[in-house]
Amino acid sequence: MSAAAPPPTATPAPSKPPAAPVPPAPPPLSGEIHDSGTVRRDAVAVERWVATGLVKVTGDARVGDGRLDGTVSIGGQLAATTLRFRGTLEVAGAVNVTEALAGAGTVRSGSNLRAGALDIKGDARIPGSLTVDRAARVRGALSASSATVGELDLDGQMEVPGELVSPFSVTVRLKESSQLGTVRAKSVVLRARLPNLVEKVFGGRVTVLVRRVEAEAADLEGVDVEFVRAPKITLGRGAHVTEFEGTIVKRHPSSRVGFESKSPPPYGLRR
């Protein structure tokens, strides 16, 4: 009679790696800083920051309420509850303003920019993504890799090669040549400045190229769109759509639909 086989030994369950330690929350902000003239700081962490002149922060800036006037450069990231600026604001890292970001002049971020609301008169240059929870209003120029906004009202110039998305409305009036990728919103209005008589004869007209528009209602004027999907499409003066899905409810005689061959005219000739 053979001996009974020993019971199989249980394989121990693999041990879980220790959880990464949670970084401590930053201390609450307090106090005020007033900078004037030419100032250099390692970092800023204060409830209220008022700066006037030429101010350089080599590290991060974390403020409750910021009021900046002049040229302010931040070598790290910028986090604020509310922020107003006039002049030039340059941030090497990301910008995060939980409430309102408003300014007149130029704002440049090194990566992404996020704000509760945005109101810019001037230029906003964002190499990363733009996220605005509520309304974004720009009077000037806006460039970003992509944008997600509550709603957008822009008058000026725009470069967004990626997606521009809004749950409500995108209204853009373009006075300079611009380029957009995919625009998705409930209502999309894209209008480019039409050429005057001199521009028609000698060139120099505004050129606006859009890859795709998806909306419930699309209103286009003076822009060139590769593809439009919308139940209601309005083609105003000078609008060109290569392909579309939906119904053109109104069309100006100068608008065009379909593929167009575009090649530069021979030297010395104009079309």
Coordinates of C-alpha atoms in Angstrom, one line a residue:
M1 CA 0.0 0.0 0.0
S2 CA 1.5 3.3 -1.1
A3 CA 1.8 6.3 1.2
A4 CA -0.7 9.2 0.6
A5 CA 0.6 12.1 -1.3
P6 CA 1.3 15.2 0.8
P7 CA -1.3 18.0 0.5
P8 CA -0.3 20.7 -2.0
T9 CA 1.2 23.8 -0.4
A10 CA -0.7 27.0 -1.0
T11 CA 1.0 29.6 -3.2
P12 CA 1.4 32.7 -1.2
A13 CA -0.5 35.7 -2.7
P14 CA 1.9 38.3 -4.2
S15 CA 2.4 41.1 -1.9
K16 CA 1.1 44.5 -3.0
P17 CA 3.7 47.2 -3.5
P18 CA 3.5 49.9 -0.8
A19 CA 1.3 52.8 -1.8
A20 CA 3.1 55.9 -2.8
P21 CA 3.1 58.5 -0.1
V22 CA 0.5 61.2 -0.5
P23 CA 2.2 64.6 -0.7
P24 CA 1.1 66.9 2.1
A25 CA -1.4 69.6 1.2
P26 CA 0.3 73.1 0.8
P27 CA -0.3 75.4 3.8
P28 CA -3.1 77.9 3.5
L29 CA -2.2 81.2 1.9
S30 CA -2.1 84.3 4.1
G31 CA -0.6 87.8 4.0
E32 CA 0.2 90.3 1.2
I33 CA 3.1 91.2 -1.0
H34 CA 3.5 94.5 -2.8
D35 CA 6.2 94.6 -5.3
S36 CA 7.2 97.8 -7.2
G37 CA 10.0 98.6 -9.6
T38 CA 12.6 95.9 -10.4
V39 CA 12.1 92.9 -8.1
R40 CA 13.4 89.3 -8.1
R41 CA 12.0 86.5 -5.9
D42 CA 12.6 82.8 -5.5
A43 CA 8.9 82.0 -5.1
V44 CA 5.6 83.6 -4.2
A45 CA 3.0 82.0 -1.8
V46 CA 0.6 84.7 -0.5
E47 CA -3.1 85.5 -0.3
R48 CA -2.8 88.8 -2.1
W49 CA 0.0 89.8 -4.5
V50 CA 0.2 93.2 -6.1
A51 CA 3.1 93.8 -8.5
T52 CA 4.0 96.8 -10.5
G53 CA 7.1 97.1 -12.7
L54 CA 9.6 94.4 -13.8
V55 CA 9.1 91.4 -11.5
K56 CA 10.8 88.0 -11.9
V57 CA 10.0 84.9 -9.9
T58 CA 12.4 82.0 -10.5
G59 CA 10.1 79.3 -9.0
D60 CA 6.4 78.8 -8.5
A61 CA 3.8 81.4 -7.7
R62 CA 0.7 80.5 -5.6
V63 CA -1.7 83.3 -4.8
G64 CA -5.3 83.9 -3.8
D65 CA -5.8 87.2 -5.6
G66 CA -3.2 88.6 -8.0
R67 CA -3.0 92.1 -9.5
L68 CA -0.1 92.4 -11.9
D69 CA 0.9 95.5 -13.9
G70 CA 4.0 95.6 -16.0
T71 CA 6.2 92.7 -17.0
V72 CA 6.0 89.7 -14.8
S73 CA 7.8 86.4 -15.5
I74 CA 7.4 83.2 -13.5
G75 CA 10.0 80.4 -13.9
G76 CA 7.7 77.7 -12.5
Q77 CA 3.9 77.2 -12.4
L78 CA 1.3 79.8 -11.5
A79 CA -1.8 78.9 -9.4
A80 CA -4.3 81.5 -8.4
T81 CA -7.9 82.0 -7.3
T82 CA -8.4 85.2 -9.3
L83 CA -5.9 87.0 -11.4
R84 CA -5.8 90.3 -13.3
F85 CA -2.9 91.6 -15.3
R86 CA -1.9 94.5 -17.5
G87 CA 1.2 94.3 -19.7
T88 CA 3.1 91.0 -20.1
L89 CA 2.7 87.9 -18.1
E90 CA 5.1 85.0 -18.9
V91 CA 4.9 81.7 -17.1
A92 CA 7.3 78.9 -17.9
G93 CA 5.0 76.2 -16.5
A94 CA 1.2 75.6 -16.4
V95 CA -1.3 78.2 -15.4
N96 CA -4.3 77.3 -13.2
V97 CA -6.8 80.1 -12.1
T98 CA -9.8 78.6 -10.4
E99 CA -12.0 81.6 -10.8
A100 CA -11.5 84.5 -13.3
L101 CA -8.4 85.3 -15.3
A102 CA -8.6 88.7 -17.0
G103 CA -6.0 90.9 -18.6
A104 CA -5.0 93.4 -21.2
G105 CA -1.7 92.7 -22.9
T106 CA 0.1 89.4 -23.5
V107 CA -0.1 86.2 -21.5
R108 CA 2.2 83.2 -22.4
S109 CA 2.2 79.9 -20.7
G110 CA 4.8 77.1 -21.0
S111 CA 2.2 74.3 -21.2
N112 CA -1.5 74.2 -20.3
L113 CA -3.7 77.0 -19.1
R114 CA -6.9 76.4 -17.1
A115 CA -9.3 79.1 -15.8
G116 CA -12.8 79.3 -14.4
A117 CA -13.5 82.2 -16.8
L118 CA -11.3 84.0 -19.3
D119 CA -11.4 87.6 -20.5
I120 CA -8.3 88.7 -22.6
K121 CA -7.8 91.9 -24.5
G122 CA -4.5 91.2 -26.4
D123 CA -2.7 88.0 -27.1
A124 CA -2.9 84.6 -25.3
R125 CA -0.2 82.1 -26.4
I126 CA -0.6 78.6 -25.0
P127 CA 1.5 75.8 -26.5
G128 CA -0.6 73.2 -24.6
S129 CA -4.3 72.9 -24.1
L130 CA -6.7 75.7 -23.0
T131 CA -9.6 74.8 -20.6
V132 CA -12.2 77.3 -19.5
D133 CA -15.0 76.1 -17.3
R134 CA -17.4 78.9 -18.2
A135 CA -17.1 81.7 -20.7
A136 CA -14.0 82.6 -22.7
R137 CA -13.9 86.1 -24.3
V138 CA -10.9 87.1 -26.4
R139 CA -10.3 90.4 -28.2
G140 CA -7.1 89.9 -29.9
A141 CA -5.2 86.7 -30.8
L142 CA -5.5 83.2 -29.3
S143 CA -3.3 80.2 -30.0
A144 CA -3.4 76.8 -28.3
S145 CA -3.0 73.2 -29.3
S146 CA -6.6 72.5 -28.3
A147 CA -9.4 74.2 -26.4
T148 CA -12.3 73.1 -24.2
V149 CA -14.6 76.0 -23.2
G150 CA -18.0 76.6 -21.7
E151 CA -18.6 79.0 -24.5
L152 CA -16.3 81.1 -26.7
D153 CA -16.6 84.6 -28.1
L154 CA -13.5 85.7 -30.0
D155 CA -12.8 88.7 -32.2
G156 CA -9.4 88.8 -33.9
Q157 CA -7.1 85.9 -34.9
M158 CA -7.0 82.2 -33.8
E159 CA -4.7 79.2 -34.2
V160 CA -6.1 76.0 -32.7
P161 CA -4.9 73.0 -34.8
G162 CA -6.5 70.4 -32.5
E163 CA -10.1 70.2 -31.2
L164 CA -12.1 73.3 -30.1
V165 CA -15.1 71.9 -28.1
S166 CA -18.0 73.7 -26.3
P167 CA -21.3 72.3 -25.0
F168 CA -22.9 75.6 -26.0
S169 CA -21.6 78.1 -28.5
V170 CA -18.5 79.1 -30.4
T171 CA -18.7 82.5 -32.0
V172 CA -15.6 83.6 -33.8
R173 CA -15.0 86.8 -35.9
L174 CA -11.7 86.7 -37.6
K175 CA -9.9 89.8 -38.8
E176 CA -6.6 88.0 -39.7
S177 CA -5.7 84.7 -41.3
S178 CA -6.3 81.8 -39.0
Q179 CA -6.4 78.0 -38.9
L180 CA -8.7 75.7 -36.9
G181 CA -8.9 71.9 -36.6
T182 CA -12.2 70.4 -35.5
V183 CA -14.9 72.7 -34.0
R184 CA -17.6 71.0 -32.0
A185 CA -20.4 72.9 -30.3
K186 CA -24.2 73.2 -30.2
S187 CA -23.9 76.5 -32.2
V188 CA -21.0 77.4 -34.4
V189 CA -20.5 80.8 -36.0
L190 CA -17.3 81.4 -38.0
R191 CA -17.0 84.6 -39.9
A192 CA -13.9 86.0 -41.6
R193 CA -13.3 89.6 -42.7
L194 CA -14.2 89.8 -46.4
P195 CA -11.7 91.4 -48.8
N196 CA -12.2 95.0 -49.8
L197 CA -11.8 96.2 -53.4
V198 CA -8.0 96.8 -53.1
E199 CA -7.4 93.3 -51.6
K200 CA -9.5 91.7 -54.4
V201 CA -7.3 93.3 -57.0
F202 CA -3.9 93.2 -55.4
G203 CA -4.3 90.3 -52.9
G204 CA -3.7 90.2 -49.2
R205 CA -7.1 88.8 -48.2
V206 CA -7.8 87.1 -44.9
T207 CA -7.6 83.3 -45.3
V208 CA -9.3 81.1 -42.7
L209 CA -9.0 77.3 -43.0
V210 CA -11.0 74.9 -40.9
R211 CA -10.7 71.1 -41.0
R212 CA -14.1 70.1 -39.6
V213 CA -17.3 71.6 -38.0
E214 CA -19.9 69.6 -36.1
A215 CA -22.9 71.4 -34.7
E216 CA -26.6 71.6 -34.5
A217 CA -26.4 74.9 -36.4
A218 CA -23.4 76.2 -38.4
D219 CA -23.2 79.7 -39.7
L220 CA -20.2 80.3 -42.0
E221 CA -19.0 83.4 -43.8
G222 CA -15.7 84.0 -45.6
V223 CA -14.2 80.7 -44.3
D224 CA -13.0 77.6 -46.0
V225 CA -14.2 74.4 -44.3
E226 CA -13.3 70.9 -45.5
F227 CA -16.3 69.1 -43.8
V228 CA -19.4 70.3 -42.1
R229 CA -21.9 68.1 -40.2
A230 CA -25.0 70.0 -39.0
P231 CA -28.8 69.7 -39.5
K232 CA -28.8 73.5 -40.3
I233 CA -26.1 75.1 -42.4
T234 CA -26.0 78.7 -43.4
L235 CA -23.4 79.7 -46.0
G236 CA -22.8 83.4 -46.1
R237 CA -20.7 85.5 -48.4
G238 CA -17.5 83.9 -49.6
A239 CA -18.0 80.7 -47.6
H240 CA -16.6 77.5 -49.1
V241 CA -17.5 74.0 -47.9
T242 CA -15.9 71.0 -49.6
E243 CA -18.2 68.3 -48.1
F244 CA -21.2 68.4 -45.8
E245 CA -23.9 66.3 -44.1
G246 CA -27.1 68.1 -43.3
T247 CA -29.3 70.8 -44.9
I248 CA -28.2 74.1 -46.3
V249 CA -31.0 76.3 -45.1
K250 CA -29.6 79.6 -46.5
R251 CA -26.9 80.2 -49.1
H252 CA -25.4 83.4 -50.4
P253 CA -24.7 83.4 -54.2
S254 CA -21.0 83.9 -53.6
S255 CA -20.6 80.8 -51.5
R256 CA -19.2 77.6 -53.0
V257 CA -19.7 73.9 -52.3
G258 CA -17.5 71.1 -53.5
F259 CA -13.8 70.4 -54.2
E260 CA -11.7 73.2 -55.6
S261 CA -8.3 72.9 -57.1
K262 CA -6.0 75.6 -55.5
S263 CA -2.7 76.3 -57.1
P264 CA -0.7 79.6 -57.1
P265 CA -1.2 81.6 -60.3
P266 CA 1.8 81.9 -62.7
Y267 CA 4.3 84.6 -62.0
G268 CA 2.9 88.0 -63.1
L269 CA -0.7 86.8 -63.4
R270 CA -3.5 87.1 -60.9
R271 CA -6.9 85.4 -60.9

